[in-house]
CSV table of C-alpha atoms and ligand atoms in Angstrom, one decimal:
chain,number,residue,atom,x,y,z
G,14,MET,CA,-13.7,23.4,-24.3
G,15,PRO,CA,-12.3,23.0,-20.8
G,16,PRO,CA,-10.7,26.2,-19.5
G,17,THR,CA,-7.0,25.8,-19.7
G,18,THR,CA,-3.9,28.0,-19.7
G,19,THR,CA,-1.3,26.7,-22.2
G,20,THR,CA,2.4,26.9,-21.4
G,21,THR,CA,5.1,25.6,-23.7
G,22,GLU,CA,5.0,22.2,-22.1
G,23,PHE,CA,2.5,21.4,-19.4
G,24,ARG,CA,-1.2,22.5,-19.3
G,25,LEU,CA,-2.7,24.0,-16.1
G,26,GLY,CA,-6.4,23.7,-15.9
G,27,SER,CA,-9.3,24.0,-13.5
G,28,ALA,CA,-12.0,21.5,-12.7
G,29,PRO,CA,-15.5,22.7,-13.8
G,30,GLY,CA,-18.3,23.2,-11.3
G,31,GLY,CA,-17.7,23.5,-7.6
G,32,LEU,CA,-19.9,25.1,-5.0
G,33,PRO,CA,-19.1,28.6,-3.4
G,34,GLU,CA,-18.3,27.3,0.1
G,35,ILE,CA,-17.3,23.7,-0.3
G,36,GLY,CA,-15.8,23.7,-3.8
G,37,HIS,CA,-15.7,20.1,-5.1
G,38,ALA,CA,-15.7,18.5,-1.6
G,39,MET,CA,-18.9,16.7,-2.1
G,40,GLU,CA,-18.0,15.0,-5.4
G,41,PHE,CA,-14.6,14.1,-4.0
G,42,GLN,CA,-16.0,12.6,-0.8
G,43,LYS,CA,-18.8,10.7,-2.6
G,44,ARG,CA,-17.1,9.3,-5.6
G,45,PRO,CA,-13.4,10.0,-5.4
G,46,LEU,CA,-12.2,7.7,-8.1
G,47,GLU,CA,-14.7,8.9,-10.6
G,48,PHE,CA,-14.1,12.5,-9.7
G,49,ILE,CA,-10.3,12.5,-10.1
G,50,THR,CA,-10.5,10.4,-13.2
G,51,SER,CA,-13.0,12.9,-14.7
G,52,LEU,CA,-10.4,15.6,-14.5
G,53,ALA,CA,-8.4,14.1,-17.4
G,54,PRO,CA,-9.5,16.6,-20.1
G,55,TYR,CA,-8.6,19.7,-18.0
G,56,GLY,CA,-4.8,19.5,-18.1
G,57,ASP,CA,-1.6,18.0,-16.8
G,58,LEU,CA,-2.1,19.9,-13.6
G,59,VAL,CA,-5.7,20.4,-12.5
G,60,GLN,CA,-6.8,22.8,-9.8
G,61,PHE,CA,-10.0,22.1,-7.7
G,62,ARG,CA,-11.1,23.1,-4.2
G,63,LEU,CA,-11.8,21.1,-1.1
G,64,GLY,CA,-13.6,23.7,1.0
G,65,PRO,CA,-11.4,26.8,1.0
G,66,THR,CA,-8.2,24.7,0.3
G,67,PRO,CA,-7.0,24.9,-3.3
G,68,VAL,CA,-5.8,21.5,-4.4
G,69,TYR,CA,-3.8,20.5,-7.5
G,70,LEU,CA,-4.2,17.1,-9.1
G,71,VAL,CA,-0.8,16.3,-10.7
G,72,ARG,CA,-1.6,14.2,-13.8
G,73,HIS,CA,1.4,14.1,-16.0
G,74,THR,CA,4.0,11.4,-15.2
G,75,GLU,CA,7.0,13.8,-15.6
G,76,LEU,CA,5.4,16.3,-13.1
G,77,ILE,CA,4.6,13.6,-10.6
G,78,GLN,CA,8.3,12.5,-10.7
G,79,GLU,CA,9.4,16.1,-10.3
G,80,MET,CA,7.1,16.6,-7.3
G,81,LEU,CA,8.1,13.3,-5.6
G,82,ARG,CA,11.8,13.8,-6.1
G,83,ASN,CA,11.9,17.4,-4.9
G,84,THR,CA,11.1,16.5,-1.3
G,85,GLN,CA,12.0,19.9,0.3
G,86,THR,CA,9.8,21.9,-2.0
G,87,PHE,CA,6.9,19.4,-2.0
G,88,ASP,CA,6.9,18.2,1.6
G,89,LYS,CA,4.5,16.1,3.6
G,90,GLY,CA,2.1,18.3,5.6
G,91,GLY,CA,-1.4,19.6,5.8
G,92,GLU,CA,-4.4,18.8,7.9
G,93,ILE,CA,-4.5,15.0,7.2
G,94,PHE,CA,-1.0,14.5,8.3
G,95,GLU,CA,-1.4,16.5,11.4
G,96,LYS,CA,-4.3,14.2,12.3
G,97,SER,CA,-2.5,11.0,11.4
G,98,ARG,CA,0.4,12.1,13.7
G,99,ALA,CA,-1.9,12.1,16.7
G,100,PHE,CA,-2.4,8.3,16.2
G,101,PHE,CA,0.8,7.0,14.5
G,102,GLY,CA,3.3,9.6,15.7
G,103,ASN,CA,6.1,11.2,13.7
G,104,GLY,CA,7.7,8.3,11.9
G,105,LEU,CA,8.7,8.0,8.2
G,106,ALA,CA,5.2,8.1,6.7
G,107,SER,CA,4.2,11.5,8.1
G,108,SER,CA,7.4,13.3,9.1
G,109,LYS,CA,8.6,16.5,7.5
G,110,ASP,CA,11.5,16.3,5.1
G,111,GLU,CA,14.2,17.2,7.6
G,112,THR,CA,13.2,14.6,10.1
G,113,HIS,CA,12.6,12.1,7.4
G,114,ARG,CA,16.1,12.5,5.9
G,115,ARG,CA,17.6,11.6,9.4
G,116,GLN,CA,15.3,8.7,10.1
G,117,ARG,CA,15.1,6.9,6.8
G,118,PRO,CA,18.7,5.6,6.7
G,119,LEU,CA,18.2,4.3,10.2
G,120,VAL,CA,14.9,2.4,9.4
G,121,GLN,CA,15.8,1.3,5.9
G,122,PRO,CA,18.2,-1.6,6.9
G,123,SER,CA,15.2,-3.5,8.4
G,124,MET,CA,13.9,-3.9,4.9
G,125,HIS,CA,17.3,-4.7,3.2
G,126,VAL,CA,17.1,-7.5,0.7
G,127,ARG,CA,19.3,-9.7,2.9
G,128,ARG,CA,16.8,-9.3,5.7
G,129,ILE,CA,13.8,-10.0,3.3
G,130,ALA,CA,15.5,-13.3,2.4
G,131,GLU,CA,15.4,-14.1,6.1
G,132,TYR,CA,11.7,-13.2,6.3
G,133,VAL,CA,10.7,-15.7,3.6
G,134,GLU,CA,10.1,-18.6,6.0
G,135,VAL,CA,7.8,-16.4,8.1
G,136,MET,CA,5.9,-15.2,5.1
G,137,CYS,CA,5.3,-18.8,3.9
G,138,ASP,CA,4.4,-19.9,7.3
G,139,GLU,CA,1.7,-17.3,7.7
G,140,ALA,CA,0.2,-18.2,4.3
G,141,VAL,CA,0.0,-21.8,5.4
G,142,ASN,CA,-1.6,-20.8,8.7
G,143,VAL,CA,-4.3,-18.7,7.1
G,144,THR,CA,-5.3,-21.5,4.6
G,145,GLY,CA,-5.4,-24.0,7.5
G,146,THR,CA,-9.1,-23.4,8.2
G,147,TRP,CA,-10.2,-23.5,4.5
G,148,ALA,CA,-12.4,-26.4,3.5
G,149,GLU,CA,-13.5,-27.5,0.0
G,150,GLY,CA,-16.7,-25.7,-1.0
G,151,GLU,CA,-17.0,-23.6,2.2
G,152,SER,CA,-17.1,-19.9,1.3
G,153,PHE,CA,-15.3,-17.2,3.3
G,154,ASP,CA,-14.4,-13.6,2.9
G,155,VAL,CA,-11.0,-13.3,1.2
G,156,THR,CA,-10.3,-9.6,2.4
G,157,PRO,CA,-10.1,-10.3,6.2
G,158,ALA,CA,-8.3,-13.6,5.5
G,159,MET,CA,-5.6,-11.7,3.6
G,160,GLN,CA,-5.4,-9.1,6.4
G,161,ALA,CA,-4.9,-11.9,8.9
G,162,LEU,CA,-2.1,-13.1,6.7
G,163,THR,CA,-0.3,-9.8,6.3
G,164,THR,CA,-0.8,-8.8,10.0
G,165,GLY,CA,0.9,-12.1,11.0
G,166,VAL,CA,3.8,-11.5,8.5
G,167,THR,CA,4.3,-7.8,9.6
G,168,ALA,CA,4.1,-8.6,13.3
G,169,ARG,CA,6.4,-11.6,13.1
G,170,THR,CA,9.0,-9.9,10.9
G,171,MET,CA,9.0,-6.9,13.1
G,172,PHE,CA,9.4,-8.7,16.4
G,173,SER,CA,10.0,-12.3,15.9
G,174,THR,CA,10.1,-13.4,19.4
G,175,GLY,CA,9.3,-10.3,21.5
G,176,GLY,CA,6.1,-10.7,23.3
G,177,GLY,CA,5.5,-14.3,22.0
G,178,PRO,CA,2.4,-15.5,20.2
G,179,ASP,CA,0.2,-13.4,22.5
G,180,ALA,CA,1.7,-10.2,21.0
G,181,ILE,CA,0.9,-11.3,17.5
G,182,ALA,CA,-2.7,-12.1,18.5
G,183,GLU,CA,-2.9,-8.7,20.2
G,184,VAL,CA,-1.8,-7.0,17.1
G,185,GLN,CA,-4.3,-9.0,15.0
G,186,HIS,CA,-7.0,-8.0,17.4
G,187,CYS,CA,-6.3,-4.3,17.7
G,188,LEU,CA,-5.1,-3.3,14.2
G,189,PRO,CA,-8.2,-3.6,12.1
G,190,THR,CA,-10.2,-1.4,14.6
G,191,ILE,CA,-7.4,1.1,14.6
G,192,LEU,CA,-7.0,1.3,10.8
G,193,ARG,CA,-10.8,1.7,10.3
G,194,GLY,CA,-11.1,4.3,13.0
G,195,VAL,CA,-8.1,6.4,12.0
G,196,TYR,CA,-9.4,6.6,8.4
G,197,THR,CA,-12.7,7.9,9.7
G,198,ARG,CA,-11.0,10.4,12.0
G,199,MET,CA,-8.7,11.7,9.3
G,200,THR,CA,-11.4,12.3,6.7
G,201,ALA,CA,-14.7,13.0,8.5
G,202,PRO,CA,-15.6,16.4,10.0
G,203,GLU,CA,-15.1,16.9,13.7
G,204,GLU,CA,-18.8,17.0,14.5
G,205,MET,CA,-19.3,13.7,12.9
G,206,ILE,CA,-16.6,12.0,15.0
G,207,GLU,CA,-18.2,13.4,18.1
G,208,GLN,CA,-21.4,11.8,17.2
G,209,LEU,CA,-20.0,8.3,16.7
G,210,PRO,CA,-21.6,5.7,19.0
G,211,ALA,CA,-19.9,5.6,22.5
G,212,ALA,CA,-19.1,1.9,22.1
G,213,GLU,CA,-17.3,2.5,18.8
G,214,LYS,CA,-15.2,5.3,20.3
G,215,GLU,CA,-14.4,3.2,23.3
G,216,GLU,CA,-13.3,0.2,21.1
G,217,PHE,CA,-11.1,2.5,19.1
G,218,ASP,CA,-9.4,4.2,22.1
G,219,ASP,CA,-8.9,0.8,23.8
G,220,ALA,CA,-7.3,-0.8,20.7
G,221,LEU,CA,-5.0,2.2,20.3
G,222,THR,CA,-4.0,2.2,24.0
G,223,ARG,CA,-3.3,-1.5,23.9
G,224,LEU,CA,-1.2,-1.4,20.7
G,225,HIS,CA,0.8,1.6,22.0
G,226,GLY,CA,1.4,-0.3,25.3
G,227,LEU,CA,2.4,-3.5,23.5
G,228,VAL,CA,4.9,-1.7,21.3
G,229,ASP,CA,6.5,0.1,24.3
G,230,LYS,CA,6.8,-3.2,26.2
G,231,ILE,CA,8.4,-4.9,23.3
G,232,ILE,CA,11.0,-2.1,22.8
G,233,GLU,CA,11.7,-2.3,26.6
G,234,ASP,CA,12.2,-6.1,26.4
G,235,TYR,CA,14.5,-5.9,23.4
G,236,ARG,CA,16.6,-3.1,25.0
G,237,SER,CA,17.1,-5.1,28.2
G,238,ALA,CA,17.8,-8.4,26.3
G,239,GLY,CA,20.2,-6.6,23.9
G,240,ALA,CA,20.4,-9.6,21.4
G,241,ASP,CA,20.0,-9.4,17.6
G,242,ARG,CA,17.0,-11.5,16.9
G,243,GLY,CA,17.2,-11.1,13.1
G,244,ASP,CA,14.1,-9.0,12.9
G,245,ALA,CA,13.1,-5.4,12.0
G,246,MET,CA,13.0,-4.3,15.7
G,247,SER,CA,16.6,-5.5,16.3
G,248,MET,CA,17.7,-3.6,13.2
G,249,MET,CA,16.1,-0.4,14.3
G,250,LEU,CA,17.6,-0.7,17.8
G,251,SER,CA,21.1,-1.2,16.5
G,252,ALA,CA,21.1,1.2,13.5
G,253,ARG,CA,23.5,4.1,13.8
G,254,ASN,CA,24.3,7.0,11.5
G,255,GLU,CA,27.8,8.3,10.6
G,256,ASP,CA,27.8,10.4,13.8
G,257,GLY,CA,27.0,7.3,15.9
G,258,GLU,CA,23.5,8.4,16.6
G,259,GLY,CA,20.5,6.0,16.6
G,260,LEU,CA,16.8,6.3,16.8
G,261,THR,CA,15.2,7.2,20.1
G,262,ASP,CA,12.7,4.8,21.7
G,263,GLN,CA,9.9,7.2,20.7
G,264,GLU,CA,11.1,7.2,17.1
G,265,ILE,CA,11.3,3.4,17.0
G,266,HIS,CA,7.8,3.3,18.5
G,267,ASP,CA,6.4,5.7,15.9
G,268,ASN,CA,8.1,3.8,13.0
G,269,VAL,CA,6.7,0.4,14.3
G,270,MET,CA,3.2,2.1,14.1
G,271,ASN,CA,4.0,3.3,10.6
G,272,LEU,CA,5.1,-0.2,9.5
G,273,PHE,CA,1.8,-1.6,10.8
G,274,SER,CA,-0.3,1.2,9.3
G,275,GLY,CA,1.5,1.0,5.9
G,276,GLY,CA,2.1,-2.7,5.7
G,277,VAL,CA,-1.0,-4.6,6.5
G,278,GLU,CA,-4.1,-3.4,4.5
G,279,THR,CA,-2.0,-2.5,1.4
G,280,THR,CA,-0.6,-6.0,0.6
G,281,ALA,CA,-3.8,-7.7,1.8
G,282,SER,CA,-6.0,-5.7,-0.6
G,283,SER,CA,-3.7,-6.4,-3.4
G,284,LEU,CA,-3.9,-10.1,-2.7
G,285,ALA,CA,-7.6,-10.0,-2.4
G,286,TRP,CA,-7.8,-8.2,-5.8
G,287,THR,CA,-5.5,-10.8,-7.3
G,288,PHE,CA,-7.8,-13.7,-6.4
G,289,HIS,CA,-10.7,-11.8,-7.8
G,290,LEU,CA,-8.9,-11.1,-11.1
G,291,LEU,CA,-7.6,-14.8,-11.3
G,292,ALA,CA,-11.1,-16.1,-10.9
G,293,GLU,CA,-12.3,-13.8,-13.7
G,294,HIS,CA,-9.4,-14.8,-16.0
G,295,PRO,CA,-9.2,-18.6,-16.0
G,296,GLU,CA,-6.5,-18.6,-18.7
G,297,VAL,CA,-4.2,-16.4,-16.6
G,298,GLU,CA,-5.0,-18.6,-13.6
G,299,ARG,CA,-4.1,-21.7,-15.5
G,300,ARG,CA,-0.7,-20.3,-16.5
G,301,MET,CA,0.0,-19.3,-13.0
G,302,HIS,CA,-0.9,-22.8,-11.6
G,303,GLU,CA,1.2,-24.4,-14.4
G,304,GLU,CA,4.2,-22.3,-13.3
G,305,LEU,CA,3.6,-23.1,-9.6
G,306,ASP,CA,3.4,-26.9,-10.3
G,307,GLU,CA,6.5,-26.8,-12.5
G,308,VAL,CA,8.7,-24.8,-10.1
G,309,LEU,CA,7.4,-26.1,-6.8
G,310,ASP,CA,5.6,-29.4,-7.4
G,311,GLY,CA,3.7,-28.9,-4.1
G,312,ARG,CA,6.5,-27.9,-1.8
G,313,ALA,CA,6.9,-24.5,-0.1
G,314,PRO,CA,8.8,-21.9,-2.0
G,315,THR,CA,12.3,-20.8,-0.9
G,316,ASN,CA,14.1,-17.5,-1.5
G,317,ASP,CA,15.8,-19.1,-4.5
G,318,ASP,CA,12.5,-20.0,-6.1
G,319,LEU,CA,11.4,-16.4,-6.3
G,320,ASN,CA,13.4,-15.7,-9.5
G,321,ARG,CA,11.7,-18.7,-11.1
G,322,LEU,CA,8.2,-17.5,-10.3
G,323,GLN,CA,8.2,-14.9,-13.0
G,324,PHE,CA,4.7,-15.3,-14.3
G,325,THR,CA,3.3,-15.2,-10.7
G,326,ARG,CA,5.2,-12.0,-10.1
G,327,ARG,CA,3.8,-10.5,-13.3
G,328,VAL,CA,0.3,-11.4,-12.1
G,329,PHE,CA,0.8,-9.6,-8.8
G,330,THR,CA,2.5,-6.6,-10.6
G,331,GLU,CA,-0.5,-6.3,-13.0
G,332,THR,CA,-2.9,-6.3,-10.0
G,333,LEU,CA,-0.9,-3.5,-8.5
G,334,ARG,CA,-1.3,-1.5,-11.7
G,335,MET,CA,-5.1,-2.0,-12.0
G,336,TYR,CA,-5.8,-1.6,-8.3
G,337,PRO,CA,-3.0,0.3,-6.6
G,338,PRO,CA,-3.9,0.0,-2.9
G,339,VAL,CA,-2.4,3.5,-2.2
G,340,TRP,CA,-4.7,5.2,-4.6
G,341,LEU,CA,-4.0,8.8,-3.6
G,342,VAL,CA,-0.8,10.5,-2.3
G,343,SER,CA,-0.5,14.1,-1.2
G,344,ARG,CA,2.2,16.8,-0.6
G,345,THR,CA,2.2,20.5,0.4
G,346,THR,CA,4.2,23.5,-0.5
G,347,PRO,CA,5.7,25.2,2.6
G,348,ASP,CA,6.7,28.1,0.3
G,349,GLU,CA,5.7,29.4,-3.2
G,350,ALA,CA,6.9,26.8,-5.7
G,351,GLU,CA,7.0,26.1,-9.4
G,352,LEU,CA,5.9,22.9,-11.2
G,353,GLY,CA,5.8,22.4,-15.0
G,354,GLY,CA,6.3,26.1,-15.5
G,355,HIS,CA,3.4,27.2,-13.3
G,356,THR,CA,3.5,29.0,-10.0
G,357,ILE,CA,2.0,27.0,-7.1
G,358,PRO,CA,1.2,29.3,-4.0
G,359,ALA,CA,2.6,28.5,-0.6
G,360,GLU,CA,0.5,26.2,1.6
G,361,SER,CA,-1.1,24.5,-1.4
G,362,THR,CA,-2.0,20.8,-1.5
G,363,LEU,CA,-0.9,18.7,-4.4
G,364,MET,CA,-2.1,15.1,-5.0
G,365,TYR,CA,-1.3,12.4,-7.5
G,366,SER,CA,-3.2,9.2,-7.9
G,367,PRO,CA,-1.4,5.9,-9.0
G,368,TYR,CA,-4.9,4.7,-10.0
G,369,VAL,CA,-5.4,7.6,-12.4
G,370,VAL,CA,-1.9,7.2,-13.9
G,371,HIS,CA,-2.2,3.4,-14.3
G,372,ARG,CA,-5.6,3.6,-16.0
G,373,ASN,CA,-4.6,6.4,-18.4
G,374,PRO,CA,-4.8,5.1,-22.0
G,375,GLU,CA,-2.1,7.6,-23.0
G,376,VAL,CA,0.2,5.8,-20.6
G,377,PHE,CA,-0.9,2.1,-20.9
G,378,ASP,CA,-2.5,0.4,-23.9
G,379,ASP,CA,-5.9,-1.1,-23.0
G,380,PRO,CA,-5.6,0.1,-19.4
G,381,ASP,CA,-8.7,-1.8,-18.2
G,382,THR,CA,-7.5,-5.1,-19.5
G,383,PHE,CA,-5.8,-7.5,-17.0
G,384,ASP,CA,-2.7,-8.5,-19.0
G,385,PRO,CA,0.2,-9.7,-16.8
G,386,ASP,CA,2.4,-10.1,-19.9
G,387,ARG,CA,2.7,-6.3,-20.3
G,388,TRP,CA,5.4,-6.8,-17.6
G,389,LEU,CA,7.5,-9.0,-19.9
G,390,PRO,CA,10.9,-7.2,-20.2
G,391,GLU,CA,10.4,-6.4,-23.9
G,392,ARG,CA,7.0,-4.9,-23.4
G,393,MET,CA,8.0,-3.0,-20.2
G,394,ARG,CA,10.5,-1.0,-22.2
G,395,THR,CA,7.6,0.6,-24.1
G,396,HIS,CA,6.0,2.2,-21.0
G,397,PRO,CA,7.0,5.8,-20.3
G,398,ARG,CA,9.3,6.5,-17.4
G,399,GLY,CA,7.4,6.8,-14.1
G,400,ALA,CA,4.3,5.1,-15.6
G,401,MET,CA,4.1,2.4,-12.9
G,402,ILE,CA,4.1,4.0,-9.5
G,403,PRO,CA,2.2,1.8,-7.0
G,404,PHE,CA,5.0,2.3,-4.5
G,405,GLY,CA,5.7,6.1,-5.2
G,406,ALA,CA,9.1,7.4,-6.2
G,407,GLY,CA,12.1,9.3,-4.9
G,408,ARG,CA,13.4,9.6,-1.3
G,409,ARG,CA,10.0,8.7,0.2
G,410,LYS,CA,9.3,5.7,-2.0
G,411,CYS,CA,7.7,2.8,0.0
G,412,LEU,CA,10.2,1.6,2.5
G,413,ALA,CA,9.0,-2.0,1.9
G,414,ASP,CA,8.4,-2.3,-1.9
G,415,ASN,CA,10.6,-5.5,-2.1
G,416,PHE,CA,9.2,-6.8,1.1
G,417,ALA,CA,5.6,-6.4,-0.3
G,418,MET,CA,6.4,-8.0,-3.6
G,419,THR,CA,8.1,-11.0,-1.9
G,420,GLU,CA,5.2,-11.3,0.5
G,421,GLY,CA,2.6,-11.2,-2.4
G,422,VAL,CA,4.3,-13.6,-4.6
G,423,LEU,CA,4.9,-16.1,-1.8
G,424,ALA,CA,1.3,-16.0,-0.7
G,425,LEU,CA,0.1,-16.5,-4.2
G,426,ALA,CA,2.5,-19.4,-4.6
G,427,ILE,CA,1.5,-21.1,-1.3
G,428,ILE,CA,-2.3,-20.6,-1.9
G,429,GLY,CA,-2.3,-21.2,-5.6
G,430,SER,CA,-0.3,-24.5,-5.2
G,431,ARG,CA,-3.1,-25.9,-3.2
G,432,TRP,CA,-6.3,-23.9,-3.9
G,433,ARG,CA,-8.3,-22.4,-6.7
G,434,LEU,CA,-10.7,-19.6,-5.5
G,435,ARG,CA,-14.1,-19.1,-7.1
G,436,HIS,CA,-16.6,-16.2,-6.5
G,437,ALA,CA,-19.4,-17.4,-4.2
G,438,PRO,CA,-22.6,-17.5,-6.2
G,439,GLY,CA,-24.4,-14.1,-6.4
G,440,THR,CA,-21.3,-12.0,-5.5
G,441,THR,CA,-21.0,-8.6,-6.9
G,442,VAL,CA,-17.5,-7.2,-6.4
G,443,THR,CA,-17.3,-3.4,-5.8
G,444,THR,CA,-14.4,-1.1,-5.3
G,445,HIS,CA,-14.2,0.1,-1.7
G,446,VAL,CA,-12.4,3.4,-1.5
G,447,ALA,CA,-10.9,4.2,1.9
G,448,ALA,CA,-7.3,4.6,3.1
G,449,THR,CA,-6.6,1.8,0.7
G,450,LEU,CA,-8.4,0.7,-2.5
G,451,GLY,CA,-9.9,-2.7,-1.6
G,452,PRO,CA,-12.5,-5.0,-3.1
G,453,GLY,CA,-14.7,-4.8,0.0
G,454,PRO,CA,-16.4,-8.0,1.0
G,455,LEU,CA,-15.2,-10.7,-1.3
G,456,PRO,CA,-16.9,-14.1,-0.6
G,457,MET,CA,-15.0,-16.8,-2.4
G,458,THR,CA,-15.2,-20.7,-2.4
G,459,PRO,CA,-12.0,-22.7,-2.3
G,460,GLU,CA,-11.6,-25.8,-4.6
G,461,ALA,CA,-8.7,-28.1,-3.9
G,462,ARG,CA,-6.3,-28.3,-6.8
G,463,ARG,CA,-3.9,-30.9,-5.5
G,464,SER,CA,-5.0,-33.3,-2.9
G,465,GLY,CA,-2.6,-34.8,-0.4
G,466,VAL,CA,0.2,-32.3,-1.1
G,467,ASP,CA,1.3,-30.1,1.8
G,468,PRO,CA,2.7,-26.8,0.6
G,469,ALA,CA,4.3,-26.3,4.0
G,470,SER,CA,6.7,-29.2,3.3
G,471,THR,CA,10.1,-28.2,2.1
G,472,GLY,CA,11.5,-29.9,-0.9
U,516,HEM,C1,1.4,-3.7,-2.1
U,516,HEM,C2,1.8,-3.1,-1.0
U,516,HEM,C3,2.2,-1.7,-0.7
U,516,HEM,C4,2.0,-0.6,-1.5
U,516,HEM,C5,1.3,-0.5,-2.8
U,516,HEM,C6,2.6,0.6,-0.8
U,516,HEM,C7,2.6,1.8,-1.3
U,516,HEM,C8,3.3,2.9,-0.7
U,516,HEM,C9,3.4,4.2,-1.2
U,516,HEM,C10,2.8,4.7,-2.5
U,516,HEM,C11,4.2,4.9,-0.4
U,516,HEM,C12,4.6,6.4,-0.6
U,516,HEM,C13,3.6,7.4,0.0
U,516,HEM,C14,4.1,8.8,-0.3
U,516,HEM,O1,4.9,9.1,-1.2
U,516,HEM,O2,3.6,9.7,0.4
U,516,HEM,C15,4.5,4.1,0.7
U,516,HEM,C16,5.3,4.5,1.8
U,516,HEM,C17,5.5,3.7,2.9
U,516,HEM,N1,5.2,2.3,3.0
U,516,HEM,FE1,4.3,1.2,1.6
U,516,HEM,N2,3.2,0.1,0.3
U,516,HEM,C18,3.0,-1.3,0.4
U,516,HEM,C19,3.4,-2.1,1.4
U,516,HEM,C20,4.1,-1.7,2.5
U,516,HEM,C21,4.6,-2.6,3.6
U,516,HEM,C22,4.4,-4.1,3.5
U,516,HEM,C23,5.1,-1.8,4.5
U,516,HEM,C24,5.8,-2.2,5.8
U,516,HEM,C25,6.0,-3.5,6.3
U,516,HEM,C26,5.1,-0.5,4.1
U,516,HEM,C27,5.6,0.6,4.8
U,516,HEM,C28,5.7,1.9,4.2
U,516,HEM,C29,6.3,3.0,5.0
U,516,HEM,C30,6.9,3.0,6.4
U,516,HEM,C31,6.2,4.1,4.1
U,516,HEM,C32,6.8,5.5,4.3
U,516,HEM,C33,8.1,5.6,3.7
U,516,HEM,C34,8.8,7.0,3.8
U,516,HEM,O3,8.1,8.0,3.7
U,516,HEM,O4,10.0,6.9,3.9
U,516,HEM,N3,4.5,-0.4,2.9
U,516,HEM,N4,4.0,2.8,0.5
């Protein structure tokens, strides 16, 4: 029997095993998904150790909600956030509660639904651009293709005109190197970073300097032009709180870096997983194509079409359930705290994993089955509260959940109207666990569905 302490409601337990010095660090580093999934029998709140640090995996949906909604008691912090601040600054994603409360209302308007409606054209345009080089029968890797799409969308919605097309190309050039490098620097021991090849370190430093420089220049250009260009940068520059205070240039800079770091790989991985799942489930794919043909008949979607693409939306939602790109989220306790009737010491790390929750058979029936219809309204009502949390919850819920859903559905609509993607022969798809949960290399072959129809044309 697993060692657990029973309380009236929520069980606290400890992970078995663990070595004297390093605790469970090796299992966690080597096979993180398997390790955290294996903790299911040990309680609603399971303690393990990463080196000397005690960590709690919060498993029960009610406790996760409590942790995420109580942002002062369970704040951002700890070594990983300290390291990420060195690269991305002190924007929404890593700031402490007090700073976050002041910044969030000033950044949020850039992702308001009205703004998102204005971003639809850019989102469609980028999906069309990315597919422009695809040719019948010629395989390509879907993961970087989707990253090019989401980088283009994020950059163009953030600064529509600032810097011109060169700026977008610069972001597309620098960002993949930065995201890869930051993940290594946040998770690997110091000695390992020092031993990285000089060329790799140089490439990373250069990409980071160039992106910081570009963002500074764009802020300066926007400040001197003073016009509202209908993009996220204009919104951040003009936002004021009730005391008439806005964001400083440094805060805008840091939040632009946060939007890039949070907005590119996440949606790209979800899109790549969706194409993998569609290829594995031809009946789901057929239904999605039928909906696209019926609603769009080959033309590009508009904001008004989004409500009519309900099945396509369910497909994307179900992918986010099975492969939530943000697979692990953490908090720390500045002071001693209480969760589910248990005392959590000060300076503890708490984690929850959307992946673990979404694959829990006590939360979702047949959790390993790709079933978009579980998101039909009548079936959704049967899921427990807080069961679906790919975007987190509470005050620190993803700033751009609506943006990401819109971007995902539009990309599926544009691509699916024109192409069917098949796994290239001999492909084995693996789960790649890094900052986001991606499919790793995903070579697929496009087959034209409708010839002579241009999804870029408006109808
Ligand atoms: C499928 C796509 C996405 C997923 C699954 C996702 C998931 C998440 C999650 C789980 C959090 C909360 C983390 C926490 O509680 O510590 C978060 C925060 C955040 N996300 Fe997303 N995200 C996605 C797309 C985006 C996009 C497209 C952007 C920007 C364009 C973005 C920007 C942010 C920012 C700035 C935060 C920090 C919010 C705050 O603390 O106030 N995300 N995201």
